Coordinates of C-alpha atoms and ligand atoms in Angstrom, one line a residue:
P1268 CA 25.6 -8.7 34.5
K1269 CA 29.1 -9.6 32.8
V1270 CA 28.6 -6.1 29.4
L1271 CA 27.6 -7.9 26.2
Q1272 CA 30.9 -7.6 23.5
H1273 CA 28.5 -7.3 20.1
G1274 CA 25.1 -5.7 22.2
A1275 CA 24.0 -2.9 21.3
H1276 CA 26.2 -0.2 21.4
R1277 CA 23.4 2.7 21.7
V1278 CA 20.4 3.1 24.4
G1279 CA 17.5 5.1 22.4
K1280 CA 17.2 6.9 19.1
R1281 CA 19.8 8.4 16.7
T1282 CA 19.9 12.0 17.1
D1283 CA 22.1 12.7 14.5
V1284 CA 20.4 15.1 10.9
E1285 CA 20.5 11.6 8.6
M1286 CA 18.5 10.3 11.9
A1287 CA 15.9 12.9 12.2
T1288 CA 15.7 12.9 8.5
W1289 CA 14.5 9.7 8.8
R1290 CA 11.6 9.8 11.4
G1291 CA 10.3 12.8 9.4
Y1292 CA 9.9 10.5 5.7
G1293 CA 5.6 9.5 6.9
M1294 CA 5.7 7.9 3.8
G1295 CA 7.7 5.9 1.9
Q1296 CA 7.7 3.4 -0.8
F1297 CA 9.4 -0.4 -1.2
I1298 CA 10.0 -2.0 -4.3
H1299 CA 10.2 -6.0 -4.9
W1300 CA 11.8 -6.8 -9.4
G1301 CA 13.5 -9.7 -10.2
V1302 CA 13.6 -12.5 -12.1
Y1303 CA 11.1 -13.8 -9.8
S1304 CA 8.7 -11.4 -11.7
L1305 CA 8.4 -13.7 -14.2
F1306 CA 6.9 -15.9 -12.8
G1307 CA 4.2 -14.0 -11.3
G1308 CA 3.5 -16.3 -8.9
E1309 CA 1.7 -18.8 -11.5
L1310 CA 3.9 -21.7 -13.0
N1311 CA 2.6 -24.6 -16.0
G1312 CA -1.4 -22.6 -14.7
N1313 CA -0.8 -23.5 -11.1
Y1314 CA -1.0 -20.5 -8.1
Y1315 CA 1.1 -21.1 -5.5
N1316 CA 0.3 -19.8 -2.8
G1317 CA 3.0 -18.3 -0.8
A1318 CA 4.5 -14.5 -1.5
A1319 CA 5.1 -15.0 -5.0
E1320 CA 8.8 -14.3 -4.8
W1321 CA 9.6 -17.0 -3.4
I1322 CA 8.4 -19.4 -5.8
R1323 CA 12.1 -20.3 -6.4
S1324 CA 11.4 -22.5 -2.7
W1325 CA 7.3 -23.8 -3.8
K1326 CA 8.0 -27.6 -4.1
D1327 CA 7.2 -27.8 -8.0
M1328 CA 8.6 -24.9 -8.8
P1329 CA 11.9 -28.0 -10.7
N1330 CA 15.3 -27.4 -9.9
G1331 CA 17.9 -25.1 -12.7
V1332 CA 13.8 -23.5 -13.8
Y1333 CA 14.1 -21.4 -11.2
D1334 CA 18.0 -20.3 -11.6
S1335 CA 18.0 -20.5 -15.5
A1336 CA 14.5 -17.5 -16.2
Y1337 CA 16.7 -15.0 -15.4
K1338 CA 18.4 -15.6 -19.1
Q1339 CA 14.7 -14.6 -20.0
F1340 CA 14.4 -11.1 -17.9
N1341 CA 14.6 -8.4 -20.8
P1342 CA 12.5 -5.3 -19.3
S1343 CA 11.3 -3.9 -22.1
S1344 CA 9.6 -1.1 -20.7
F1345 CA 12.0 -0.1 -17.5
D1346 CA 11.8 3.3 -17.1
A1347 CA 13.4 4.1 -13.6
T1348 CA 12.4 7.9 -14.7
Q1349 CA 9.2 7.4 -14.8
W1350 CA 8.7 5.0 -11.7
A1351 CA 10.0 8.1 -10.1
K1352 CA 8.3 10.6 -11.1
M1353 CA 5.4 8.5 -9.9
A1354 CA 6.9 8.0 -6.4
K1355 CA 7.4 11.7 -6.5
Q1356 CA 3.3 12.5 -7.2
M1357 CA 2.3 10.0 -4.9
G1358 CA 4.3 12.0 -1.6
V1359 CA 7.1 8.8 -0.9
R1360 CA 9.9 10.6 0.8
Y1361 CA 12.0 7.5 0.8
V1362 CA 12.1 4.7 -1.4
T1363 CA 13.5 1.0 -0.8
F1364 CA 15.2 -1.2 -4.2
T1365 CA 15.6 -5.5 -3.9
T1366 CA 19.2 -5.3 -4.9
K1367 CA 19.0 -9.2 -4.1
H1368 CA 16.8 -11.4 -3.2
H1369 CA 16.5 -14.5 -1.6
D1370 CA 17.2 -16.2 -4.6
G1371 CA 20.5 -14.6 -5.3
F1372 CA 19.8 -12.4 -8.5
C1373 CA 22.0 -9.7 -8.2
L1374 CA 20.6 -6.3 -10.0
W1375 CA 23.3 -4.2 -10.1
P1376 CA 26.3 -5.9 -12.0
S1377 CA 28.3 -7.6 -9.1
K1378 CA 31.7 -8.4 -9.4
Y1379 CA 31.8 -11.3 -7.0
T1380 CA 29.1 -13.5 -8.7
D1381 CA 27.8 -13.9 -12.3
Y1382 CA 24.4 -14.3 -11.3
T1383 CA 24.0 -10.5 -12.3
I1384 CA 22.1 -8.7 -14.2
A1385 CA 25.1 -8.1 -16.6
N1386 CA 24.9 -11.6 -17.9
S1387 CA 20.9 -10.8 -18.7
P1388 CA 19.7 -9.9 -21.9
C1389 CA 18.4 -6.6 -20.0
K1390 CA 22.6 -5.4 -19.2
K1391 CA 20.9 -2.0 -17.8
D1392 CA 22.0 -1.8 -14.2
I1393 CA 18.6 -1.2 -12.6
V1394 CA 20.4 -0.3 -8.8
K1395 CA 22.5 2.4 -11.1
Q1396 CA 19.2 3.8 -12.3
V1397 CA 17.0 3.9 -9.7
V1398 CA 19.4 5.2 -6.8
D1399 CA 19.6 8.2 -9.5
A1400 CA 16.1 8.7 -10.9
Y1401 CA 14.9 8.5 -7.6
T1402 CA 17.7 10.6 -6.7
K1403 CA 16.6 13.1 -8.8
E1404 CA 13.1 13.4 -8.1
G1405 CA 13.7 14.3 -4.8
I1406 CA 13.3 10.6 -3.2
D1407 CA 16.4 9.6 -0.5
V1408 CA 17.3 5.8 -1.6
Y1409 CA 18.0 2.4 0.5
L1410 CA 18.9 -0.5 -0.5
Y1411 CA 17.4 -4.2 0.7
F1412 CA 20.2 -6.6 0.4
S1413 CA 18.9 -10.4 1.9
I1414 CA 21.9 -12.0 3.6
M1415 CA 20.0 -15.1 2.9
D1416 CA 21.3 -16.6 -0.7
W1417 CA 20.0 -19.4 -2.0
H1418 CA 22.1 -19.3 -5.9
N1419 CA 25.0 -18.8 -3.4
P1420 CA 26.9 -23.0 -3.0
D1421 CA 28.0 -21.4 0.6
W1422 CA 24.4 -21.0 2.2
R1423 CA 24.0 -22.7 5.0
Y1424 CA 20.5 -22.5 6.9
D1425 CA 22.8 -23.9 9.8
L1426 CA 27.0 -24.4 11.0
K1427 CA 26.3 -28.2 12.4
T1428 CA 29.9 -29.4 10.5
K1429 CA 33.1 -27.7 9.7
E1430 CA 32.5 -28.4 6.4
D1431 CA 29.2 -25.6 7.2
S1432 CA 31.5 -23.0 9.0
V1433 CA 34.0 -23.4 6.2
A1434 CA 32.1 -22.7 3.4
F1435 CA 29.6 -20.3 5.5
E1436 CA 33.5 -18.4 6.5
R1437 CA 33.0 -18.0 2.1
F1438 CA 29.9 -16.2 2.2
K1439 CA 30.6 -13.7 4.6
L1440 CA 33.3 -12.5 3.0
F1441 CA 30.9 -12.6 0.2
T1442 CA 28.6 -10.8 1.8
K1443 CA 30.9 -8.0 3.0
K1444 CA 32.7 -8.0 -0.3
Q1445 CA 29.3 -6.9 -2.2
L1446 CA 27.8 -4.6 0.4
T1447 CA 30.9 -2.6 0.0
E1448 CA 30.4 -2.7 -3.5
L1449 CA 26.9 -1.4 -3.1
L1450 CA 28.2 2.0 -0.9
Q1451 CA 31.2 2.4 -3.3
Q1452 CA 29.3 2.5 -6.7
Y1453 CA 25.5 3.5 -5.1
P1454 CA 27.1 6.3 -2.4
Q1455 CA 23.6 7.3 -2.7
T1456 CA 22.2 5.4 -0.8
K1457 CA 21.2 6.4 2.6
G1458 CA 20.7 3.0 4.6
L1459 CA 21.0 -0.7 3.5
W1460 CA 17.7 -3.0 5.0
F1461 CA 18.5 -6.4 5.6
D1462 CA 16.6 -9.1 5.4
G1463 CA 17.1 -13.4 5.5
T1464 CA 19.2 -13.3 8.6
W1465 CA 16.2 -15.1 10.8
D1466 CA 18.5 -18.5 10.4
N1467 CA 20.7 -20.3 12.5
S1468 CA 23.9 -19.7 10.3
W1469 CA 23.4 -16.2 10.7
K1470 CA 22.1 -16.3 14.3
K1471 CA 25.8 -17.7 14.8
S1472 CA 27.8 -14.6 13.7
G1473 CA 26.8 -12.0 16.1
A1474 CA 30.5 -11.5 16.2
F1475 CA 30.5 -10.9 12.9
T1476 CA 27.3 -9.0 12.3
D1477 CA 28.6 -6.3 14.5
T1478 CA 31.9 -6.2 12.9
L1479 CA 30.5 -5.6 9.9
E1480 CA 27.6 -3.0 10.0
Q1481 CA 30.3 -0.9 12.4
Y1482 CA 32.8 -1.4 8.7
L1483 CA 29.4 -0.7 7.2
K1484 CA 28.8 2.9 8.8
T1485 CA 32.5 3.6 8.8
L1486 CA 32.6 3.0 5.0
H1487 CA 29.3 5.3 4.8
P1488 CA 29.0 7.7 8.1
G1489 CA 25.4 8.1 8.4
L1490 CA 24.9 5.1 7.2
I1491 CA 21.6 4.1 8.6
I1492 CA 20.9 0.0 9.4
G1493 CA 17.5 -1.6 11.2
S1494 CA 17.5 -4.1 13.9
R1495 CA 16.7 -6.8 10.7
F1496 CA 20.4 -7.1 10.5
R1497 CA 22.5 -7.6 14.6
A1498 CA 22.7 -10.4 16.0
D1499 CA 24.1 -10.6 20.0
E1500 CA 26.6 -13.6 21.1
F1501 CA 24.0 -15.5 22.6
G1502 CA 21.8 -14.9 19.1
N1503 CA 19.1 -12.1 19.6
R1504 CA 18.0 -11.1 17.1
H1505 CA 15.8 -7.5 17.0
V1506 CA 16.8 -6.9 21.3
D1507 CA 20.2 -8.4 22.9
A1508 CA 20.2 -10.3 25.7
T1509 CA 20.1 -7.2 27.6
G1510 CA 17.1 -5.5 26.4
V1511 CA 18.7 -3.0 23.6
L1512 CA 17.2 -2.2 20.3
M1513 CA 20.2 -3.4 17.3
G1514 CA 19.1 -1.7 14.9
D1515 CA 18.9 2.2 14.2
Y1516 CA 15.0 1.7 13.9
E1517 CA 12.5 -1.3 15.0
Q1518 CA 12.3 -3.3 10.9
G1519 CA 9.9 -6.1 12.8
W1520 CA 7.1 -4.4 11.5
E1521 CA 6.4 -6.5 8.3
R1522 CA 2.7 -6.3 7.5
K1523 CA 1.9 -5.4 10.4
I1524 CA 1.0 -1.8 12.4
P1525 CA 1.5 -1.0 15.9
K1526 CA -1.6 -1.4 18.3
T1527 CA -0.9 1.5 20.6
Y1528 CA 2.6 3.7 21.2
A1529 CA 4.0 1.3 24.3
D1530 CA 4.8 -1.5 21.4
V1531 CA 6.7 0.5 20.1
H1532 CA 9.0 0.7 23.1
G1533 CA 10.5 4.4 22.4
N1534 CA 11.6 3.5 19.1
D1535 CA 12.2 4.6 15.5
W1536 CA 9.9 2.2 13.5
D1537 CA 9.0 2.4 10.2
C1538 CA 5.7 -0.6 9.1
V1539 CA 6.2 -1.4 5.8
M1540 CA 3.3 -3.1 3.6
T1541 CA 2.3 -5.1 0.8
I1542 CA -1.2 -3.8 -1.2
P1543 CA -2.5 -7.9 -1.3
E1544 CA -2.9 -10.2 1.8
N1545 CA 0.0 -10.8 1.1
G1546 CA 3.2 -11.2 -1.3
W1547 CA 5.5 -8.4 -2.5
G1548 CA 7.2 -9.9 -6.5
Y1549 CA 4.7 -9.2 -9.0
Q1550 CA 1.3 -11.1 -8.7
K1551 CA -0.2 -12.5 -11.8
K1552 CA -3.8 -13.0 -9.7
W1553 CA -3.8 -10.5 -6.6
L1554 CA -5.8 -13.6 -4.2
G1555 CA -8.6 -12.5 -1.5
H1556 CA -8.3 -8.9 -0.7
W1557 CA -6.9 -5.6 -1.5
K1558 CA -5.8 -2.8 0.0
T1559 CA -8.2 0.2 -1.3
T1560 CA -7.1 4.2 -1.3
N1561 CA -8.8 4.8 2.0
E1562 CA -6.9 1.9 4.1
I1563 CA -3.6 2.8 2.9
L1564 CA -4.4 6.3 3.8
E1565 CA -5.9 5.3 7.3
M1566 CA -2.4 3.0 7.7
T1567 CA -0.1 5.6 6.8
A1568 CA -2.2 8.2 9.2
Q1569 CA -2.3 5.2 11.8
C1570 CA 1.8 4.9 11.8
V1571 CA 2.5 8.9 11.8
S1572 CA 0.5 8.8 15.4
L1573 CA 2.7 6.2 16.7
G1574 CA 5.7 8.2 15.9
G1575 CA 7.3 5.2 12.8
N1576 CA 6.8 5.5 9.3
F1577 CA 4.5 3.8 6.5
V1578 CA 5.8 2.1 3.4
L1579 CA 4.2 0.5 0.9
N1580 CA 5.0 -1.9 -2.3
F1581 CA 4.7 -2.0 -4.9
G1582 CA 5.9 -5.0 -7.8
P1583 CA 6.8 -3.8 -11.3
K1584 CA 5.9 -7.0 -13.8
P1585 CA 8.7 -8.7 -15.8
D1586 CA 8.6 -5.3 -18.9
G1587 CA 8.6 -2.9 -15.9
T1588 CA 5.6 -1.1 -15.9
F1589 CA 3.5 -1.2 -13.4
R1590 CA 0.2 -2.8 -13.0
P1591 CA -3.3 -0.6 -13.4
E1592 CA -4.0 -1.2 -9.6
E1593 CA -1.5 0.0 -8.1
V1594 CA -0.5 3.3 -10.4
E1595 CA -4.6 3.7 -9.6
I1596 CA -3.2 3.7 -5.7
A1597 CA -0.2 5.8 -6.3
K1598 CA -2.3 8.8 -7.7
E1599 CA -5.6 8.7 -5.8
A1600 CA -3.3 8.6 -2.7
G1601 CA -0.8 11.2 -3.7
E1602 CA -4.4 13.6 -4.6
W1603 CA -4.6 13.1 -1.0
M1604 CA -1.0 13.9 0.5
K1605 CA -0.5 16.7 -2.2
I1606 CA -3.9 19.2 0.0
N1607 CA -2.2 16.9 3.3
N1608 CA 0.9 15.8 3.7
A1609 CA 1.7 18.6 6.0
A1610 CA 0.1 16.3 8.7
I1611 CA 2.0 13.6 7.8
Y1612 CA 5.2 14.9 6.7
N1613 CA 7.9 15.9 9.7
C1614 CA 5.2 14.7 12.1
E1615 CA 6.1 12.2 15.5
Y1616 CA 3.3 11.1 18.1
A1617 CA 1.5 13.4 20.1
G1618 CA 0.4 11.5 23.2
W1619 CA -3.5 12.6 23.1
E1620 CA -5.4 10.1 24.0
K1621 CA -7.3 8.7 20.5
Q1622 CA -10.8 9.5 19.5
D1623 CA -12.8 7.1 17.5
W1624 CA -12.4 10.1 14.9
G1625 CA -9.0 9.0 13.6
Y1626 CA -5.5 9.4 14.8
Y1627 CA -3.6 12.8 15.9
T1628 CA 0.1 13.6 14.8
K1629 CA 1.8 15.9 16.0
K1630 CA 4.7 18.8 14.4
T1631 CA 7.7 18.1 14.8
N1632 CA 8.8 21.3 16.6
E1633 CA 5.9 23.0 16.3
N1634 CA 3.4 24.3 18.7
K1635 CA 0.7 22.2 16.3
V1636 CA -1.4 19.1 15.9
Y1637 CA -3.5 17.7 13.6
M1638 CA -7.0 15.7 13.4
I1639 CA -6.7 13.1 10.3
V1640 CA -10.4 12.6 10.6
F1641 CA -12.4 9.0 8.7
N1642 CA -14.9 8.2 11.1
V1643 CA -17.5 10.8 11.5
P1644 CA -19.9 10.4 14.0
V1645 CA -23.6 11.2 13.3
S1646 CA -23.5 13.6 15.9
R1647 CA -20.7 15.5 13.4
S1648 CA -18.8 16.2 17.5
L1649 CA -15.4 16.2 16.9
K1650 CA -13.7 15.3 20.9
V1651 CA -10.7 17.1 21.3
K1652 CA -8.9 15.6 25.2
P1653 CA -5.5 17.5 24.8
S1654 CA -2.8 15.8 26.7
K1655 CA -2.0 17.6 30.7
N1656 CA -0.8 21.4 30.5
T1657 CA -2.0 21.8 26.9
L1658 CA -4.7 24.1 25.3
V1659 CA -6.2 24.1 22.2
D1660 CA -5.6 27.3 21.2
K1661 CA -7.7 27.8 18.1
A1662 CA -9.2 25.1 15.9
Y1663 CA -10.1 25.0 11.5
L1664 CA -9.8 22.8 8.8
L1665 CA -6.2 22.4 6.9
T1666 CA -7.9 23.8 3.8
A1667 CA -9.7 26.9 5.3
P1668 CA -6.8 28.1 7.8
G1669 CA -9.2 31.3 7.4
K1670 CA -12.8 29.4 9.3
T1671 CA -11.7 29.3 13.4
L1672 CA -13.7 25.9 13.7
S1673 CA -15.8 25.9 17.4
L1674 CA -14.7 24.2 20.4
E1675 CA -17.7 23.7 23.4
K1676 CA -15.9 23.0 26.8
L1677 CA -17.0 19.5 27.9
D1678 CA -15.3 19.6 30.6
Y1679 CA -12.1 21.2 32.4
D1680 CA -9.9 19.3 30.1
A1681 CA -12.1 17.7 26.8
S1682 CA -14.1 19.8 23.5
F1683 CA -16.1 19.1 20.9
I1684 CA -15.9 20.9 17.4
Q1685 CA -18.5 21.1 16.0
L1686 CA -18.2 20.4 12.3
P1687 CA -20.3 21.9 9.7
S1688 CA -22.8 19.9 8.5
A1689 CA -21.4 18.0 4.7
Q1690 CA -21.0 15.8 3.3
Y1691 CA -17.2 13.9 5.1
K1692 CA -16.3 11.7 1.4
Q1693 CA -13.0 11.4 1.9
P1694 CA -10.4 11.4 5.2
F1695 CA -9.2 15.2 6.1
V1696 CA -7.2 16.7 8.3
I1697 CA -7.6 19.6 11.5
V1698 CA -5.5 21.8 11.9
L1699 CA -5.0 22.1 16.4
E1700 CA -3.0 25.9 17.3
T1701 CA -1.5 24.8 21.0
K1702 CA -0.4 26.5 23.2
E1703 CA 0.7 25.7 27.4
G1704 CA -1.5 25.9 29.9
G1705 CA -3.7 23.9 32.2
E1706 CA -3.4 21.7 34.5
K1707 CA 1.0 20.7 34.9
S1708 CA 1.1 16.8 34.1
D1709 CA 3.0 14.5 36.9
E1710 CA 6.5 15.5 35.4
Q1711 CA 5.8 18.7 34.9
K1712 CA 4.8 19.5 38.8
A1713 CA 8.1 17.6 39.6
K1714 CA 10.3 20.5 37.6
T1715 CA 8.8 22.8 39.6
Ligands
LM5_1215 C1 10.1 -7.8 2.9 C2 9.6 -8.9 2.8 N1 10.1 -10.1 3.5 C3 10.6 -11.2 2.6 C4 10.3 -12.9 3.8 O1 11.0 -13.7 3.4 N2 9.6 -12.1 5.1 C5 9.7 -13.3 5.9 C6 9.5 -12.5 7.2 C7 7.4 -11.9 7.0 C8 8.0 -11.4 9.2 C9 9.7 -11.9 9.3 C10 10.8 -12.3 9.1 C11 10.1 -13.2 7.8 C12 9.3 -10.9 1.7 O2 9.8 -11.9 0.8 C13 9.8 -9.6 1.4 O3 11.2 -9.3 0.8

C-alpha cells in the first residue's frame, strides 16, 4: 500500500522520560468548569437529561439565554489553592482542566475572542490560577481544549460548500492561535487533552491536524497529546489507515474501562470517568447511581493493572466550590491512597493470570508484584499463579512487611496464600517479591 502522508509518525509507545512519567501516574483528576456550571443541568425547573455541560444544545434552551449567561459567571468562592490541596490529598498525580469546552467560553483571557473570562464579572485568569496552584502542589497539569466551538460563527460540522471551507480556514487559524496562546501563557502545561473532534469538518482536515500537532510539539517539546486529536488523510481517527495509533496514548476510554489487556493493543492509555453515571459539568441533581469510593478505587486498580491511568472527574459549582459528595470521595480515596499508593504509582501490567480476588500490578523496573484485593473468598485462600519463569520469593501485607505470609503450593505453577482470619472491610494490598525461575516462557526458551 502507498505510504500515508498524514498517518501516525511513530509505531509503539513513546520512550522518552516525559511519557514514562505520564505512564506511571496511576490516578488523575479531570475538572470540568465553565458557564454550563451556572445551569447545573436545570432550566426553569426542568432537568436536561443529557450531560450538563451540553445544556446549550438543549432544545428548551432559548438562543441567547446561554450565550449571555457568562455575564453572571462570578465564582465568589473560587480558590485554586484549595482545589490543588484537595487533589493532593486525594493522591492524584495529574489534572486535566477545561480551558474551553464545546460552548466556546474561554477560562483564560484569550486575545482571539471576546467570549472569555476577561469579559465576565470574574475577570481572573482561571487557567493561570489552576496551572500555578496545581504545579505548586507537585501535580502535573494538562489542558483540555474542545476543537468544536459552538460560539464561533466559523465553526462547521461539515464542509459542503465553498463558503464552509472559507469559514473553516478562518476557524483552523483561530484554533492554532488559541493553542499557541495556551502553550505560551502556561508553559508548565505537560500536555493537551483534545475533545470535540468527531465531526466531518475535522475528519476532512487530516493534513492540517498533522501539521498542527507537529507545530505544537515543536513549540513545546515533550508535549503529550492523545489519539482523539488527529485524523489521517482518509478521515480515520485514533488509528490510521495502516492500523497504527495516531497520538501518544489511546484516548477513547471515556466512561468505559478495557476488559482485558488485549483491548489496549499495547498502547499507553487512560480512562476518564464521571462520578455520576454521566455528566461532566456541575449538576444540581445527580440522577441515578453515583460511584462509591470503593468502586472508584476498584476502577483505579483495574486501569493500572491493565497498564493505564484512571482519571476521575469533578464538576465544581458556579461559586467555585465542590459538591459534598465529591469532597468526601476525594478524602476517602486519599486515605486509601496514602497507605496503598505503592501498588498504584509507577506500576504496570504484570501479565499474570487474573484471579477473582482482585488485580495485579507490577512495579516498573522492580521484581515486585502487588495484589490489590477487593474480594476475599470465604476460604480466605487467595490463588496466585505467577507468569512463566517467575517465582514468588516472599509475600507480605503492604501494611505488615515484617510478617511473611505462607504460600501453600497447589501444583507446579500456582499457590494459595492463606489470609489470617480478620474482618476485611477495605481493599488491601499484598506484596509479592519475585525472582526468576520455574518453567521458562516460550520467548525465554527461544533465547537460549
Ligand atoms: C470528556 C467528555 N467528552 C465530552 C463529550 O462530548 N463526549 C461525548 C463523546 C463520548 C465518547 C466519544 C466521543 C464523544 C464531554 O462533554 C466531556 O467533556
